[in-house]
Amino acid sequence: MSTPKQSSVGRILVHIPAGLDALIPAFLERRQTDVKDLAAALERDDFSTIEILGHRMKGNGASMGFAPISRIGDALELAAPAADREQIKALTVELHDYLEQVDVVYD
């Protein structure tokens, strides 16, 4: 799996092996759900859920070809126990923006 590249029109291109084409759409849809779940958990001060979601993203992102998702997940996992609301909010926005910009190319 290759490193994401910024395209000329502001999109992020991620090259994924063609054998994973059946898994990627559902994976990305779950990350969209994570954005909503993170925002709801932050509203409830549910830092345990945020830590769990971050841990899951950290473990799954890079293995599916989306290293930025793993990096965001790692940062969420660290910010949750500290109840760092501003960092969690910023990371949730970053995840949302990444998901809005990413384009997958199957090789």
PDB file of N, CA, C and O in Angstrom, residues 10-40:
ATOM      1  N   GLY A  10      -6.575  19.214  -4.808  1.00  0.00           N
ATOM      2  CA  GLY A  10      -6.826  19.213  -3.378  1.00  0.00           C
ATOM      3  C   GLY A  10      -7.375  17.914  -2.829  1.00  0.00           C
ATOM      4  O   GLY A  10      -7.719  17.841  -1.663  1.00  0.00           O
ATOM      5  N   ARG A  11      -7.471  16.904  -3.646  1.00  0.00           N
ATOM      6  CA  ARG A  11      -7.930  15.599  -3.193  1.00  0.00           C
ATOM      7  C   ARG A  11      -6.723  14.802  -2.724  1.00  0.00           C
ATOM      8  O   ARG A  11      -5.610  15.025  -3.149  1.00  0.00           O
ATOM      9  N   ILE A  12      -6.951  13.857  -1.834  1.00  0.00           N
ATOM     10  CA  ILE A  12      -5.892  12.976  -1.345  1.00  0.00           C
ATOM     11  C   ILE A  12      -6.095  11.625  -2.016  1.00  0.00           C
ATOM     12  O   ILE A  12      -7.136  10.985  -1.837  1.00  0.00           O
ATOM     13  N   LEU A  13      -5.116  11.212  -2.795  1.00  0.00           N
ATOM     14  CA  LEU A  13      -5.199   9.933  -3.501  1.00  0.00           C
ATOM     15  C   LEU A  13      -4.510   8.853  -2.678  1.00  0.00           C
ATOM     16  O   LEU A  13      -3.366   9.013  -2.269  1.00  0.00           O
ATOM     17  N   VAL A  14      -5.217   7.760  -2.451  1.00  0.00           N
ATOM     18  CA  VAL A  14      -4.658   6.619  -1.722  1.00  0.00           C
ATOM     19  C   VAL A  14      -4.758   5.417  -2.648  1.00  0.00           C
ATOM     20  O   VAL A  14      -5.845   5.067  -3.114  1.00  0.00           O
ATOM     21  N   HIS A  15      -3.617   4.801  -2.931  1.00  0.00           N
ATOM     22  CA  HIS A  15      -3.570   3.622  -3.796  1.00  0.00           C
ATOM     23  C   HIS A  15      -3.704   2.373  -2.927  1.00  0.00           C
ATOM     24  O   HIS A  15      -2.954   2.180  -1.981  1.00  0.00           O
ATOM     25  N   ILE A  16      -4.676   1.548  -3.279  1.00  0.00           N
ATOM     26  CA  ILE A  16      -4.999   0.346  -2.518  1.00  0.00           C
ATOM     27  C   ILE A  16      -4.937  -0.846  -3.465  1.00  0.00           C
ATOM     28  O   ILE A  16      -5.423  -0.762  -4.599  1.00  0.00           O
ATOM     29  N   PRO A  17      -4.390  -1.987  -3.033  1.00  0.00           N
ATOM     30  CA  PRO A  17      -4.407  -3.170  -3.883  1.00  0.00           C
ATOM     31  C   PRO A  17      -5.840  -3.562  -4.250  1.00  0.00           C
ATOM     32  O   PRO A  17      -6.755  -3.493  -3.411  1.00  0.00           O
ATOM     33  N   ALA A  18      -6.030  -3.954  -5.495  1.00  0.00           N
ATOM     34  CA  ALA A  18      -7.366  -4.274  -6.002  1.00  0.00           C
ATOM     35  C   ALA A  18      -8.065  -5.348  -5.171  1.00  0.00           C
ATOM     36  O   ALA A  18      -9.287  -5.351  -5.073  1.00  0.00           O
ATOM     37  N   GLY A  19      -7.328  -6.223  -4.526  1.00  0.00           N
ATOM     38  CA  GLY A  19      -7.936  -7.278  -3.720  1.00  0.00           C
ATOM     39  C   GLY A  19      -8.693  -6.781  -2.506  1.00  0.00           C
ATOM     40  O   GLY A  19      -9.491  -7.510  -1.921  1.00  0.00           O
ATOM     41  N   LEU A  20      -8.468  -5.540  -2.130  1.00  0.00           N
ATOM     42  CA  LEU A  20      -9.159  -4.971  -0.966  1.00  0.00           C
ATOM     43  C   LEU A  20     -10.378  -4.127  -1.352  1.00  0.00           C
ATOM     44  O   LEU A  20     -11.030  -3.555  -0.491  1.00  0.00           O
ATOM     45  N   ASP A  21     -10.690  -4.096  -2.641  1.00  0.00           N
ATOM     46  CA  ASP A  21     -11.761  -3.215  -3.111  1.00  0.00           C
ATOM     47  C   ASP A  21     -13.118  -3.516  -2.483  1.00  0.00           C
ATOM     48  O   ASP A  21     -13.945  -2.618  -2.325  1.00  0.00           O
ATOM     49  N   ALA A  22     -13.343  -4.733  -2.054  1.00  0.00           N
ATOM     50  CA  ALA A  22     -14.627  -5.071  -1.423  1.00  0.00           C
ATOM     51  C   ALA A  22     -14.699  -4.583   0.023  1.00  0.00           C
ATOM     52  O   ALA A  22     -15.790  -4.398   0.554  1.00  0.00           O
ATOM     53  N   LEU A  23     -13.549  -4.348   0.652  1.00  0.00           N
ATOM     54  CA  LEU A  23     -13.515  -3.965   2.062  1.00  0.00           C
ATOM     55  C   LEU A  23     -13.478  -2.457   2.300  1.00  0.00           C
ATOM     56  O   LEU A  23     -13.975  -1.971   3.325  1.00  0.00           O
ATOM     57  N   ILE A  24     -12.901  -1.724   1.382  1.00  0.00           N
ATOM     58  CA  ILE A  24     -12.612  -0.310   1.610  1.00  0.00           C
ATOM     59  C   ILE A  24     -13.866   0.556   1.762  1.00  0.00           C
ATOM     60  O   ILE A  24     -13.929   1.380   2.688  1.00  0.00           O
ATOM     61  N   PRO A  25     -14.880   0.420   0.918  1.00  0.00           N
ATOM     62  CA  PRO A  25     -16.056   1.294   1.106  1.00  0.00           C
ATOM     63  C   PRO A  25     -16.678   1.165   2.498  1.00  0.00           C
ATOM     64  O   PRO A  25     -16.996   2.180   3.129  1.00  0.00           O
ATOM     65  N   ALA A  26     -16.832  -0.047   2.998  1.00  0.00           N
ATOM     66  CA  ALA A  26     -17.403  -0.238   4.335  1.00  0.00           C
ATOM     67  C   ALA A  26     -16.469   0.321   5.406  1.00  0.00           C
ATOM     68  O   ALA A  26     -16.935   0.915   6.388  1.00  0.00           O
ATOM     69  N   PHE A  27     -15.165   0.146   5.224  1.00  0.00           N
ATOM     70  CA  PHE A  27     -14.195   0.685   6.172  1.00  0.00           C
ATOM     71  C   PHE A  27     -14.337   2.202   6.268  1.00  0.00           C
ATOM     72  O   PHE A  27     -14.397   2.764   7.364  1.00  0.00           O
ATOM     73  N   LEU A  28     -14.410   2.874   5.123  1.00  0.00           N
ATOM     74  CA  LEU A  28     -14.523   4.329   5.122  1.00  0.00           C
ATOM     75  C   LEU A  28     -15.875   4.791   5.660  1.00  0.00           C
ATOM     76  O   LEU A  28     -15.955   5.818   6.339  1.00  0.00           O
ATOM     77  N   GLU A  29     -16.923   4.039   5.398  1.00  0.00           N
ATOM     78  CA  GLU A  29     -18.242   4.370   5.962  1.00  0.00           C
ATOM     79  C   GLU A  29     -18.213   4.285   7.490  1.00  0.00           C
ATOM     80  O   GLU A  29     -18.809   5.122   8.180  1.00  0.00           O
ATOM     81  N   ARG A  30     -17.519   3.268   8.011  1.00  0.00           N
ATOM     82  CA  ARG A  30     -17.402   3.144   9.481  1.00  0.00           C
ATOM     83  C   ARG A  30     -16.638   4.327  10.065  1.00  0.00           C
ATOM     84  O   ARG A  30     -16.942   4.786  11.169  1.00  0.00           O
ATOM     85  N   ARG A  31     -15.656   4.842   9.330  1.00  0.00           N
ATOM     86  CA  ARG A  31     -14.922   6.003   9.827  1.00  0.00           C
ATOM     87  C   ARG A  31     -15.823   7.241   9.824  1.00  0.00           C
ATOM     88  O   ARG A  31     -15.708   8.085  10.703  1.00  0.00           O
ATOM     89  N   GLN A  32     -16.730   7.336   8.847  1.00  0.00           N
ATOM     90  CA  GLN A  32     -17.697   8.443   8.848  1.00  0.00           C
ATOM     91  C   GLN A  32     -18.590   8.337  10.090  1.00  0.00           C
ATOM     92  O   GLN A  32     -18.897   9.341  10.729  1.00  0.00           O
ATOM     93  N   THR A  33     -18.991   7.125  10.418  1.00  0.00           N
ATOM     94  CA  THR A  33     -19.782   6.904  11.632  1.00  0.00           C
ATOM     95  C   THR A  33     -18.961   7.260  12.865  1.00  0.00           C
ATOM     96  O   THR A  33     -19.499   7.839  13.827  1.00  0.00           O
ATOM     97  N   ASP A  34     -17.666   6.950  12.833  1.00  0.00           N
ATOM     98  CA  ASP A  34     -16.786   7.299  13.956  1.00  0.00           C
ATOM     99  C   ASP A  34     -16.774   8.803  14.204  1.00  0.00           C
ATOM    100  O   ASP A  34     -16.735   9.238  15.356  1.00  0.00           O
ATOM    101  N   VAL A  35     -16.797   9.594  13.132  1.00  0.00           N
ATOM    102  CA  VAL A  35     -16.811  11.055  13.294  1.00  0.00           C
ATOM    103  C   VAL A  35     -18.031  11.464  14.117  1.00  0.00           C
ATOM    104  O   VAL A  35     -17.923  12.242  15.069  1.00  0.00           O
ATOM    105  N   LYS A  36     -19.181  10.919  13.768  1.00  0.00           N
ATOM    106  CA  LYS A  36     -20.420  11.231  14.491  1.00  0.00           C
ATOM    107  C   LYS A  36     -20.349  10.717  15.928  1.00  0.00           C
ATOM    108  O   LYS A  36     -20.762  11.404  16.867  1.00  0.00           O
ATOM    109  N   ASP A  37     -19.828   9.502  16.085  1.00  0.00           N
ATOM    110  CA  ASP A  37     -19.728   8.917  17.425  1.00  0.00           C
ATOM    111  C   ASP A  37     -18.751   9.689  18.311  1.00  0.00           C
ATOM    112  O   ASP A  37     -18.991   9.850  19.515  1.00  0.00           O
ATOM    113  N   LEU A  38     -17.662  10.160  17.728  1.00  0.00           N
ATOM    114  CA  LEU A  38     -16.696  10.952  18.493  1.00  0.00           C
ATOM    115  C   LEU A  38     -17.323  12.256  18.971  1.00  0.00           C
ATOM    116  O   LEU A  38     -17.172  12.639  20.136  1.00  0.00           O
ATOM    117  N   ALA A  39     -18.044  12.922  18.078  1.00  0.00           N
ATOM    118  CA  ALA A  39     -18.691  14.186  18.454  1.00  0.00           C
ATOM    119  C   ALA A  39     -19.718  13.959  19.557  1.00  0.00           C
ATOM    120  O   ALA A  39     -19.791  14.732  20.524  1.00  0.00           O
ATOM    121  N   ALA A  40     -20.496  12.892  19.438  1.00  0.00           N
ATOM    122  CA  ALA A  40     -21.511  12.588  20.456  1.00  0.00           C
ATOM    123  C   ALA A  40     -20.849  12.223  21.785  1.00  0.00           C
ATOM    124  O   ALA A  40     -21.304  12.658  22.854  1.00  0.00           O
TER     125      ALA A  40
END
